[in-house]
Amino acid sequence: MLTSQKLSYCTGILLVVLKLAHTQYEHLGYPPGYPDHEQEQYTPPVLAPDTPRIQLRLAGQKRKHNEGRVEVYYNGTWGTICDDDFNIHSAQVVCKELGYQEAVSWVPSSKYGKGEGPIWFDNLQCTGKERTLALCPSNGIGVSDCKHTEDVGVVCSDKRIPGFKFVNTLPNHVENLDIHVEDVRIRAILSSYRKRIPVTEGYVEVKDGGKWKQICNTEWSQFNSRVICGMFGFPGERNFNTRVYKMFARRKKPTYWDFSVNCTGIEAHLSSCKLGQIVARKSNETCAGGMPVVVSCVPGRAFAPTPMTGYRKAFRQEQPLVRLRGGAIVGEGRVEVLKNGEWGTICDDHWNLLSATVVCRELGFGSAKEALSGGQLGQGMGPVHMNEVKCSGFEKSITECSFNKEALGCSHEEDAAVRCNVPAMGFEQRLRLRGGRSPFEGRVEVLVERNGSSVWGTVCSEGWGTMEAMVVCRQLGLGFARSAFQETWHWPGEVSADNVVMSGVRCSGTEMSLSHCLHHGAHLSCPRGGGSYAAGVSCSETAPDLVLNPEVVQQTTYMEDRPMFMLQCAYEENCLASTSHKAPANSYRRLLRFSSQIHNNGQSDFQPKAAKHLWVWHDCHRHYHSMEVFTTYDLLSLNGTKVAEGHKASFCLEDSECDEGIEKKYECANFGEQGITVGCWDTYRHDIDCQWVDITDVKPGDYIFQIVINPNYEVPESDYTNNFTKCRFRYDGHRVWMYNCHNDGSLSSETEMTFPGLLNNQVTHSTDYVITSSVQPEAA
């Protein structure tokens, strides 16, 4: 007996020690590649009989399917919750009761719009551990002194609790309860669709209790199919051959889910649809006279289904009225619309998931994952064309939605943006980064087919630059490129992947996959080889975006004749025409002067690529060059021939002025840091050396004046299309006129055609390759 007690005592001590040891190292997590431990499956809460039975949903002007105004169903009526004393612990209870793993944040003051009906809860005092909101202390259900201007909202995590079920917990069936989806998929059934990427047709299946089940089609509608297709990145649905699916269903018995679904067709996600009727059971069947739901979706042009090896198309938007700008990946960006021949933005007042979904479908994507506000994906420079947009959800274009034509009080700080659902192409599985200190950096390794098997290898770094790095970061969903590396000896990758499998890579920057870029194919050529000389990248979720103010150029242009003896420093820095080396000291040079005001409208600061210790001191002007060439100035004939040129090395990249509320960060005096802060601008005044074009040898006539910022792509930006400014220029031998100045891509393609023969910053796409265009005008 004594021995047994001692054994029990020792076992208890050992268990305590093991638990402490586990706790000590728990924060370290599992090593990369180690299989995750199984998560605990959801179990419905066991509530006391006297616990009030409530149901929750997220409503209002949603910007994600997992956020919104918290609404409570009680005593046969939907109502809201007051924001008094509401906190993150209460939000945690709400999100978990809705089937999400945790709460991200909560918002007061009816941010998602004012609700209706009773205010069921006020002064909630949750601890975060309650199994239902009805168990949190409060004033009592229905006891409140609040108004609907105080309705509270929550933002829940994207991840759902494993095993969370759709089952209605109310004793009386309620028709309009939200569906809480554990998981949904389109499973290709026919052999011809199984080989296609993306999957566009097949059974609609839901995961219930860890098992995939089909849905009975007896109450299925076209609206339901529209929502499913939108979730998976497709703008619409189409008919399919029902006969072949009936034959398949008879041959292989389906496992049906117990419920039907009732969507209106405007939902961005199935979890926003209502729960339909319980499907009546007859013996072992739950779908008498029916068959499993099948959907057939229509992909956008950029996602035409095709075998992976044959996919060669680069992404290019074809939509003439709406476009996205400044996004890191395909299907996201600031929304811009074309009106009166000029591109402009949309103000975020009333901007919600419904309007964002209209934009996404219009552009060939699915429904919207997120409706972003506050210029989160960068600010535009043109007019604000639309405000207070309201869509029904079935419009073919955002331009068909009603809106307030007076965008009074709207600035570009309120520019609306979207993130759309796009088809799963599997591109991210054919590329990886290795050896970096974080998932955002490392040596680039690609998966290729060699002799009938898949092999990982490196990319030749010869010619590797910013555009190639941009494509890698996009393909992996890691945002924008921060740097491109031609040596990666400091990042040891997989030894088995040291061999070069891709060389000669040249990207335009818009491709969805590195394999879509121009490259050598099977005939590799890489003098230095792979391994430590392989290509590498570091990525960032944000990037700067430099945009020049065209009005400042137009307003400050003038002509000056300056004696050669006063231009010695400029001559030494190649800021004069090539004929100036023959000019005597007492001769004059004719200079076209102007100011340039360069804004950073992006999401992170613009800083020179070169580290501070690599900056070059120029004794003549007494300043440091942090970039070899920051801007170029070109005077072109109407057929595109360059007749005069200038350039601006970054001799003082700093914050001249900033928007209200933003402090200056960069000042290059006394060898200070150089850069441009987000929301600030750097002004190169017209009276600074080299802020000109030498037009001494230019004949009178009509010309095109062009300014290019960051012309060599030395520093990654979120949008290179707006780095050009173009103007009409007239010179009669005595006077100059600068007019019609605008940023490239800010006008319609018809208007842009009046600026023929311009060198542009874009590329022309082909089915199998990309080439740099030097004669085609930029298409809006």
mmCIF file with all atom_site columns, C-alpha atoms in Angstrom, residues 609-617 624-625 671 673:
data_model
loop_
_atom_site.group_PDB
_atom_site.id
_atom_site.type_symbol
_atom_site.label_atom_id
_atom_site.label_alt_id
_atom_site.label_comp_id
_atom_site.label_asym_id
_atom_site.label_entity_id
_atom_site.label_seq_id
_atom_site.pdbx_PDB_ins_code
_atom_site.Cartn_x
_atom_site.Cartn_y
_atom_site.Cartn_z
_atom_site.occupancy
_atom_site.B_iso_or_equiv
_atom_site.pdbx_formal_charge
_atom_site.auth_seq_id
_atom_site.auth_comp_id
_atom_site.auth_asym_id
_atom_site.auth_atom_id
_atom_site.pdbx_PDB_model_num
ATOM 1  C CA . LYS A 1 609 ? 19.208 52.038 -52.944 1.00 0.00 ? 609 LYS A CA 1
ATOM 2  C CA . ALA A 1 610 ? 22.843 52.791 -52.075 1.00 0.00 ? 610 ALA A CA 1
ATOM 3  C CA . ALA A 1 611 ? 23.852 52.631 -48.415 1.00 0.00 ? 611 ALA A CA 1
ATOM 4  C CA . LYS A 1 612 ? 25.070 55.867 -46.881 1.00 0.00 ? 612 LYS A CA 1
ATOM 5  C CA . HIS A 1 613 ? 28.752 54.863 -46.958 1.00 0.00 ? 613 HIS A CA 1
ATOM 6  C CA . LEU A 1 614 ? 28.480 54.384 -50.736 1.00 0.00 ? 614 LEU A CA 1
ATOM 7  C CA . TRP A 1 615 ? 27.218 57.899 -51.506 1.00 0.00 ? 615 TRP A CA 1
ATOM 8  C CA . VAL A 1 616 ? 29.533 59.904 -53.772 1.00 0.00 ? 616 VAL A CA 1
ATOM 9  C CA . TRP A 1 617 ? 30.757 63.347 -52.706 1.00 0.00 ? 617 TRP A CA 1
ATOM 10 C CA . TYR A 1 624 ? 26.432 63.825 -51.854 1.00 0.00 ? 624 TYR A CA 1
ATOM 11 C CA . HIS A 1 625 ? 24.869 61.874 -54.716 1.00 0.00 ? 625 HIS A CA 1
ATOM 12 C CA . PHE A 1 671 ? 25.376 64.405 -44.235 1.00 0.00 ? 671 PHE A CA 1
ATOM 13 C CA . GLU A 1 673 ? 19.575 60.840 -44.146 1.00 0.00 ? 673 GLU A CA 1
#
